Short mmCIF file of C-alpha atoms in Angstrom, two decimals:
data_model
loop_
_atom_site.label_atom_id
_atom_site.label_comp_id
_atom_site.label_asym_id
_atom_site.label_seq_id
_atom_site.Cartn_x
_atom_site.Cartn_y
_atom_site.Cartn_z
CA MET A 1 -62.05 19.96 45.28
CA CYS A 2 -63.20 18.12 42.21
CA CYS A 3 -63.03 21.15 40.11
CA ASN A 4 -59.37 22.01 41.29
CA LEU A 5 -58.32 18.47 40.70
CA TYR A 6 -59.81 18.85 37.09
CA LYS A 7 -57.82 21.89 36.51
CA LYS A 8 -54.67 20.33 37.61
CA VAL A 9 -54.95 17.42 35.41
CA VAL A 10 -55.80 19.42 32.36
CA SER A 11 -52.79 21.67 33.17
CA ALA A 12 -50.64 18.65 33.41
CA VAL A 13 -51.89 17.36 29.97
CA LEU A 14 -51.33 20.58 28.19
CA ALA A 15 -47.74 20.78 29.61
CA LEU A 16 -47.08 17.25 28.43
CA SER A 17 -48.39 17.87 25.11
CA LEU A 18 -46.42 20.96 24.76
CA ALA A 19 -43.10 19.25 25.67
CA VAL A 20 -43.82 16.43 23.18
CA SER A 21 -44.63 19.00 20.39
CA MET A 22 -41.36 20.94 21.08
CA ALA A 23 -39.37 17.58 20.91
CA ALA A 24 -40.93 16.66 17.75
CA CYS A 25 -40.00 20.03 16.30
CA GLY A 26 -36.43 19.72 17.48
CA ILE A 27 -36.72 22.49 20.16
CA GLY A 28 -35.16 21.89 23.64
CA THR A 29 -36.61 23.21 26.90
CA ASP A 30 -33.92 26.02 26.74
CA GLY A 31 -35.38 27.14 23.41
CA LYS A 32 -32.41 25.74 21.26
CA THR A 33 -33.02 23.54 18.29
CA GLU A 34 -31.65 20.12 18.73
CA SER A 35 -32.00 16.92 16.90
CA SER A 36 -34.95 14.69 17.77
CA ASP A 37 -33.07 11.58 16.89
CA SER A 38 -29.70 11.41 18.73
CA SER A 39 -28.49 8.89 16.06
CA GLU A 40 -28.50 11.93 13.40
CA THR A 41 -26.12 14.14 15.67
CA VAL A 42 -22.84 14.33 13.82
CA SER A 43 -19.86 14.89 15.88
CA SER A 44 -16.89 16.96 14.58
CA ILE A 45 -13.87 15.02 13.54
CA GLU A 46 -10.57 16.08 15.25
CA LEU A 47 -7.34 14.78 13.91
CA THR A 48 -3.55 15.40 14.50
CA ASP A 49 -1.70 15.24 11.13
CA GLN A 50 1.76 14.15 10.51
CA ALA A 51 3.00 17.63 10.94
CA GLY A 52 1.59 17.81 14.45
CA ARG A 53 -1.20 20.09 13.36
CA LYS A 54 -4.80 20.09 14.68
CA VAL A 55 -7.29 19.51 12.01
CA ILE A 56 -11.11 19.70 12.73
CA LEU A 57 -13.76 18.67 10.36
CA GLU A 58 -17.56 19.44 11.17
CA GLU A 59 -18.30 16.31 9.12
CA PRO A 60 -16.70 13.67 6.85
CA ALA A 61 -15.02 15.43 3.87
CA GLN A 62 -16.94 14.90 0.81
CA THR A 63 -14.68 16.97 -1.67
CA LEU A 64 -10.96 16.49 -1.63
CA VAL A 65 -7.86 18.10 -3.25
CA SER A 66 -4.84 15.83 -3.44
CA CYS A 67 -1.59 17.64 -3.90
CA TYR A 68 0.55 14.51 -3.99
CA TYR A 69 0.39 11.36 -6.15
CA ILE A 70 0.79 9.23 -3.00
CA THR A 71 -2.34 10.73 -1.43
CA THR A 72 -4.11 10.39 -4.66
CA TYR A 73 -3.20 6.74 -4.59
CA ALA A 74 -4.67 6.48 -1.08
CA THR A 75 -7.88 7.84 -2.15
CA ILE A 76 -8.30 4.99 -4.69
CA ALA A 77 -7.10 2.39 -2.21
CA LEU A 78 -9.71 3.76 0.33
CA GLY A 79 -12.49 3.92 -2.29
CA VAL A 80 -12.92 7.65 -2.14
CA SER A 81 -11.33 8.86 -5.37
CA ASP A 82 -14.78 9.99 -6.54
CA ARG A 83 -14.37 12.72 -3.96
CA VAL A 84 -11.29 14.10 -5.55
CA VAL A 85 -11.94 17.42 -7.32
CA GLY A 86 -8.40 18.41 -7.83
CA LEU A 87 -5.04 16.75 -7.97
CA GLU A 88 -1.43 16.84 -8.79
CA LYS A 89 -0.13 17.74 -12.19
CA LYS A 90 0.74 14.98 -14.80
CA ALA A 91 -2.12 12.77 -13.79
CA ASP A 92 -2.25 11.14 -17.20
CA SER A 93 1.33 9.57 -16.61
CA ARG A 94 -0.15 7.54 -13.73
CA GLN A 95 -1.11 4.27 -15.08
CA ILE A 96 -3.25 3.32 -12.07
CA TYR A 97 -5.52 6.40 -12.65
CA HIS A 98 -6.36 5.01 -16.24
CA LEU A 99 -6.93 1.48 -14.64
CA ALA A 100 -8.68 2.06 -11.45
CA ALA A 101 -10.09 5.69 -11.42
CA PRO A 102 -10.20 7.20 -14.79
CA GLN A 103 -12.50 10.06 -13.63
CA LEU A 104 -9.29 11.54 -11.99
CA LEU A 105 -7.97 12.43 -15.29
CA GLU A 106 -10.78 14.95 -15.78
CA GLN A 107 -10.18 16.77 -12.57
CA THR A 108 -8.32 19.95 -12.12
CA GLN A 109 -4.71 19.83 -11.70
CA VAL A 110 -3.24 21.95 -8.88
CA GLY A 111 0.50 21.93 -9.42
CA THR A 112 3.54 20.03 -8.26
CA LEU A 113 5.91 19.86 -5.29
CA LYS A 114 7.71 22.70 -6.68
CA GLU A 115 4.95 24.76 -8.01
CA PHE A 116 1.72 24.61 -5.97
CA ASN A 117 -1.26 26.57 -7.19
CA VAL A 118 -2.97 28.16 -4.13
CA GLU A 119 -5.44 30.10 -6.07
CA ALA A 120 -6.58 26.98 -8.17
CA THR A 121 -7.05 24.94 -5.06
CA ALA A 122 -9.12 27.65 -3.31
CA ALA A 123 -11.34 28.05 -6.19
CA LEU A 124 -12.33 24.46 -5.77
CA ASP A 125 -13.51 25.17 -2.32
CA PRO A 126 -12.72 21.59 -1.13
CA ASP A 127 -13.57 20.26 2.36
CA LEU A 128 -10.11 19.04 2.76
CA VAL A 129 -6.75 19.42 1.05
CA LEU A 130 -4.42 16.55 1.33
CA MET A 131 -0.93 17.86 1.34
CA PRO A 132 2.64 16.44 1.55
CA ALA A 133 5.09 17.77 4.33
CA LYS A 134 7.20 19.31 1.49
CA LEU A 135 4.13 21.78 0.78
CA ALA A 136 3.20 22.41 4.47
CA ASP A 137 4.19 25.95 4.20
CA TYR A 138 0.99 26.49 2.14
CA ALA A 139 -1.21 24.88 4.86
CA ASP A 140 -1.57 28.15 6.88
CA THR A 141 -2.24 30.19 3.79
CA LEU A 142 -5.18 27.91 2.78
CA GLY A 143 -6.25 27.73 6.51
CA GLU A 144 -6.64 31.59 6.34
CA LEU A 145 -8.94 31.12 3.51
CA GLY A 146 -11.12 28.50 5.61
CA ILE A 147 -9.99 25.53 3.99
CA ALA A 148 -8.79 22.53 6.02
CA VAL A 149 -5.51 20.88 5.33
CA LEU A 150 -4.17 17.53 6.21
CA VAL A 151 -0.47 17.33 6.08
CA VAL A 152 1.05 13.87 5.49
CA ASN A 153 4.61 12.50 5.53
CA PRO A 154 4.75 8.84 4.70
CA GLU A 155 8.24 7.87 4.55
CA THR A 156 7.96 4.54 6.26
CA GLN A 157 5.56 1.66 6.34
CA GLU A 158 4.52 2.79 9.60
CA SER A 159 3.90 6.33 8.74
CA MET A 160 2.20 5.31 5.52
CA GLU A 161 -0.28 3.32 7.50
CA GLU A 162 -0.81 6.29 9.69
CA MET A 163 -1.41 8.36 6.75
CA LEU A 164 -4.12 5.95 5.60
CA ARG A 165 -5.83 6.03 8.99
CA LEU A 166 -5.83 9.83 8.97
CA ILE A 167 -7.36 10.04 5.41
CA ALA A 168 -9.97 7.33 6.30
CA GLN A 169 -10.96 9.22 9.39
CA ALA A 170 -11.28 12.49 7.66
CA CYS A 171 -13.63 10.82 4.93
CA GLY A 172 -15.49 8.47 7.36
CA VAL A 173 -14.31 5.15 5.99
CA GLU A 174 -12.07 3.88 8.77
CA GLU A 175 -13.16 0.21 7.87
CA LYS A 176 -11.18 0.68 4.58
CA ALA A 177 -7.91 1.64 6.14
CA GLN A 178 -8.21 -1.23 8.84
CA ALA A 179 -8.85 -3.81 5.89
CA LEU A 180 -5.60 -2.62 4.22
CA ILE A 181 -3.56 -2.54 7.24
CA SER A 182 -4.85 -6.12 8.24
CA TYR A 183 -3.87 -7.34 4.93
CA TYR A 184 -0.34 -5.72 5.17
CA ASP A 185 -0.04 -7.44 8.69
CA GLU A 186 -1.06 -10.81 7.18
CA GLN A 187 1.34 -10.62 4.23
CA PHE A 188 4.29 -9.55 6.34
CA GLU A 189 3.72 -12.54 8.77
CA ASN A 190 3.44 -14.74 5.79
CA ILE A 191 6.74 -13.61 4.24
CA LYS A 192 8.39 -14.27 7.78
CA GLY A 193 7.11 -17.80 7.68
CA LEU A 194 8.08 -18.46 4.04
CA LEU A 195 11.70 -17.08 4.51
CA GLY A 196 12.35 -18.82 7.95
CA GLU A 197 16.25 -19.03 8.21
CA ALA A 198 16.83 -18.48 4.46
CA GLU A 199 20.04 -16.95 3.23
CA VAL A 200 19.95 -12.98 3.06
CA PRO A 201 21.31 -11.91 -0.18
CA THR A 202 22.88 -8.40 -0.45
CA VAL A 203 20.80 -6.00 -2.58
CA TYR A 204 21.56 -2.68 -4.34
CA MET A 205 18.62 -0.36 -5.43
CA GLY A 206 19.39 2.03 -8.03
CA GLY A 207 17.87 5.50 -8.13
CA ASN A 208 15.15 6.83 -10.68
CA SER A 209 17.57 8.95 -12.77
CA SER A 210 20.71 6.83 -12.53
CA TYR A 211 22.11 3.54 -11.15
CA LEU A 212 24.91 5.70 -9.74
CA THR A 213 22.41 6.78 -7.06
CA THR A 214 20.96 4.54 -4.49
CA ALA A 215 18.66 4.22 -1.48
CA PRO A 216 20.42 4.93 2.04
CA GLY A 217 19.25 3.42 5.14
CA ALA A 218 16.89 6.14 5.94
CA MET A 219 14.80 5.79 2.74
CA TYR A 220 11.58 3.45 2.56
CA GLN A 221 13.26 1.46 -0.11
CA SER A 222 15.67 0.26 2.37
CA ASP A 223 12.88 -0.97 4.78
CA LEU A 224 11.29 -2.64 1.56
CA ILE A 225 14.60 -4.62 1.03
CA ALA A 226 14.88 -5.89 4.67
CA ARG A 227 11.07 -6.89 4.85
CA ALA A 228 11.67 -9.03 1.80
CA GLY A 229 14.54 -10.96 3.36
CA GLY A 230 17.51 -8.84 1.84
CA GLU A 231 20.29 -6.72 3.16
CA ASN A 232 20.61 -3.08 1.69
CA VAL A 233 24.26 -2.60 0.82
CA ALA A 234 23.95 1.09 1.23
CA LYS A 235 22.12 1.03 4.61
CA ASN A 236 24.97 2.76 6.26
CA LEU A 237 25.10 5.71 3.99
CA GLU A 238 23.93 9.00 5.15
CA GLY A 239 20.88 10.91 3.82
CA ASP A 240 17.07 10.36 3.38
CA TYR A 241 17.08 10.66 -0.52
CA TRP A 242 18.83 8.93 -3.48
CA THR A 243 22.44 9.34 -2.81
CA GLU A 244 25.13 9.55 -5.44
CA VAL A 245 27.94 6.82 -5.33
CA SER A 246 30.82 5.99 -7.61
CA TYR A 247 31.52 3.04 -9.51
CA GLU A 248 34.33 2.12 -7.17
CA THR A 249 31.89 2.31 -4.24
CA ILE A 250 29.44 -0.07 -6.03
CA LEU A 251 32.38 -2.47 -6.67
CA THR A 252 33.30 -2.42 -3.00
CA MET A 253 29.70 -3.04 -2.01
CA ASN A 254 29.53 -5.78 -4.55
CA PRO A 255 25.77 -6.71 -4.24
CA ASP A 256 24.36 -10.15 -5.02
CA VAL A 257 21.17 -8.56 -6.57
CA ILE A 258 20.66 -5.18 -8.27
CA ILE A 259 17.15 -3.79 -8.34
CA ILE A 260 15.99 -1.05 -10.66
CA PRO A 261 12.77 1.03 -9.51
CA CYS A 262 9.67 1.23 -11.31
CA GLY A 263 10.19 4.85 -12.65
CA ALA A 264 13.91 4.40 -13.59
CA LYS A 265 15.02 6.04 -16.92
CA TYR A 266 17.57 3.10 -17.59
CA THR A 267 17.04 -0.60 -18.15
CA ALA A 268 18.79 -3.87 -16.77
CA GLU A 269 20.41 -4.04 -20.09
CA ASP A 270 22.18 -0.64 -19.40
CA ILE A 271 23.53 -2.06 -16.28
CA LEU A 272 24.52 -5.34 -17.72
CA ASN A 273 26.24 -3.73 -20.72
CA ASP A 274 28.25 -1.25 -18.72
CA ALA A 275 31.89 -2.41 -18.67
CA GLN A 276 32.57 -0.65 -15.48
CA MET A 277 29.80 -2.76 -13.75
CA ALA A 278 31.16 -6.08 -15.09
CA ASP A 279 32.95 -7.22 -11.94
CA ILE A 280 29.91 -7.05 -9.55
CA ALA A 281 28.49 -10.32 -8.56
CA ALA A 282 25.00 -9.28 -9.38
CA VAL A 283 26.20 -8.54 -12.89
CA LYS A 284 28.24 -11.55 -13.31
CA GLY A 285 25.32 -13.82 -12.17
CA GLY A 286 22.73 -11.91 -14.37
CA GLN A 287 20.96 -10.81 -11.15
CA VAL A 288 19.53 -7.47 -12.36
CA TYR A 289 15.99 -6.95 -12.10
CA GLN A 290 13.43 -4.12 -12.88
CA MET A 291 10.09 -3.56 -10.95
CA PRO A 292 7.03 -3.64 -13.15
CA LYS A 293 6.38 -0.44 -14.86
CA GLY A 294 2.74 -0.82 -15.78
CA LEU A 295 0.83 -0.16 -12.58
CA GLU A 296 2.39 1.70 -9.64
CA GLU A 297 5.69 2.69 -8.04
CA TRP A 298 5.85 -0.39 -5.78
CA ASP A 299 9.11 0.99 -4.48
CA SER A 300 7.35 4.04 -2.80
CA PRO A 301 5.46 4.53 0.53
CA ILE A 302 2.14 3.96 -1.25
CA PRO A 303 -0.76 1.56 -0.19
CA SER A 304 0.24 -1.02 -2.91
CA GLY A 305 3.92 -0.71 -1.52
CA ILE A 306 3.17 -4.24 0.17
CA LEU A 307 3.25 -5.58 -3.54
CA GLY A 308 6.91 -4.20 -3.67
CA VAL A 309 7.93 -6.32 -0.78
CA MET A 310 6.09 -9.32 -2.24
CA TRP A 311 7.65 -8.87 -5.51
CA LEU A 312 11.12 -8.50 -3.95
CA THR A 313 10.68 -11.59 -1.75
CA SER A 314 9.87 -13.56 -4.89
CA VAL A 315 12.80 -12.21 -6.76
CA LEU A 316 15.16 -12.96 -4.01
CA HIS A 317 13.63 -16.17 -2.77
CA GLU A 318 11.60 -17.73 -5.68
CA ASP A 319 12.09 -21.21 -4.23
CA ALA A 320 9.97 -20.08 -1.22
CA TYR A 321 7.79 -17.91 -2.99
CA PRO A 322 7.18 -18.55 -6.65
CA PHE A 323 6.85 -15.73 -8.99
CA GLU A 324 3.63 -17.18 -10.50
CA THR A 325 2.19 -17.29 -7.06
CA PHE A 326 3.10 -13.67 -6.47
CA LYS A 327 1.25 -12.70 -9.79
CA ARG A 328 -1.88 -14.34 -8.54
CA ASP A 329 -1.59 -12.51 -5.12
CA ALA A 330 -1.06 -9.28 -6.97
CA SER A 331 -3.94 -9.78 -9.15
CA ASP A 332 -6.14 -10.63 -5.83
CA TYR A 333 -4.82 -7.46 -4.26
CA TYR A 334 -6.09 -5.14 -7.08
CA ARG A 335 -9.26 -6.88 -7.53
CA ASN A 336 -10.31 -6.54 -3.86
CA PHE A 337 -8.94 -3.22 -3.02
CA TYR A 338 -8.94 -1.46 -6.24
CA GLY A 339 -11.85 -3.07 -8.17
CA PHE A 340 -10.19 -4.03 -11.39
CA GLU A 341 -8.59 -6.93 -13.09
CA VAL A 342 -4.78 -6.91 -13.80
CA ASP A 343 -3.36 -7.88 -17.08
CA GLN A 344 -0.78 -10.38 -15.51
CA ALA A 345 1.54 -9.70 -18.41
CA VAL A 346 2.48 -6.45 -17.02
CA ILE A 347 3.76 -8.03 -13.72
CA THR A 348 7.32 -8.72 -14.72
CA LYS A 349 10.69 -8.93 -13.21
#
């Protein structure tokens, strides 16, 4: 009996030792390799992009191609611009790249919204391509090459925030997106509190190519105006892009304030000196302002678009929100989220 008991004990010890050894080597009892530390197990990332497509990544994307300046701007705001190995053309024309992420200027340029280079993108072998909805037809082509594509369509504040969340999830930096969105929420609430029952001026925003084009109600710029305590005089126009109007239409709209976007090819002086604009209330009162050119396109659905709302709030309601206060707030934003100091001289109106 003692001998049998001894054999049973030895067998049990050997079996336990083998099990411990297999676990240490990462081998399961079914013979399959598995992690010895559950914390090292990496779950795949599953997303639904803004085109309704399923996107699956085995791990957070470490190399990115951004086909669109808005998504490239998002990588800067999310702190992952160092992962961008390819981006849109004319990168050197984007002042924010020079200021916040100069390494982007050295990366391969893969085309424009009109001329996207599939071959150049594929040659970079990125973990993920960030692509606007206008280029979505290329998503399947890249997918067939084994390249994951995240399609975005940030045409409103809400969809821009969704874009940030998607890119952040894809890159494993969700907390960065949440910090930005929390900032937006805080500032929108602050603006509401500042404005209270303030009078709502009427606003006309000219297009980039001509002040005889304007933003209809379906454009991001119309929402920007409303959030800043103004009323877009073109909100009832149809379309989702800059819409042509006549001098007669602008005279009928008769806005209190005219806003020129960052990328406009004309100036406030051009409008003020145009005899056919002379009878418009904004021109009579000298209320024609241009958004700052030296940083980003604040009138666009980009991460810093909140500064466009804040800038316009100060322009329309400076008694409630002094422009010097806005300049300090804008400086704080770039310092906290982009990591550089702004020359306040470029923050103009």
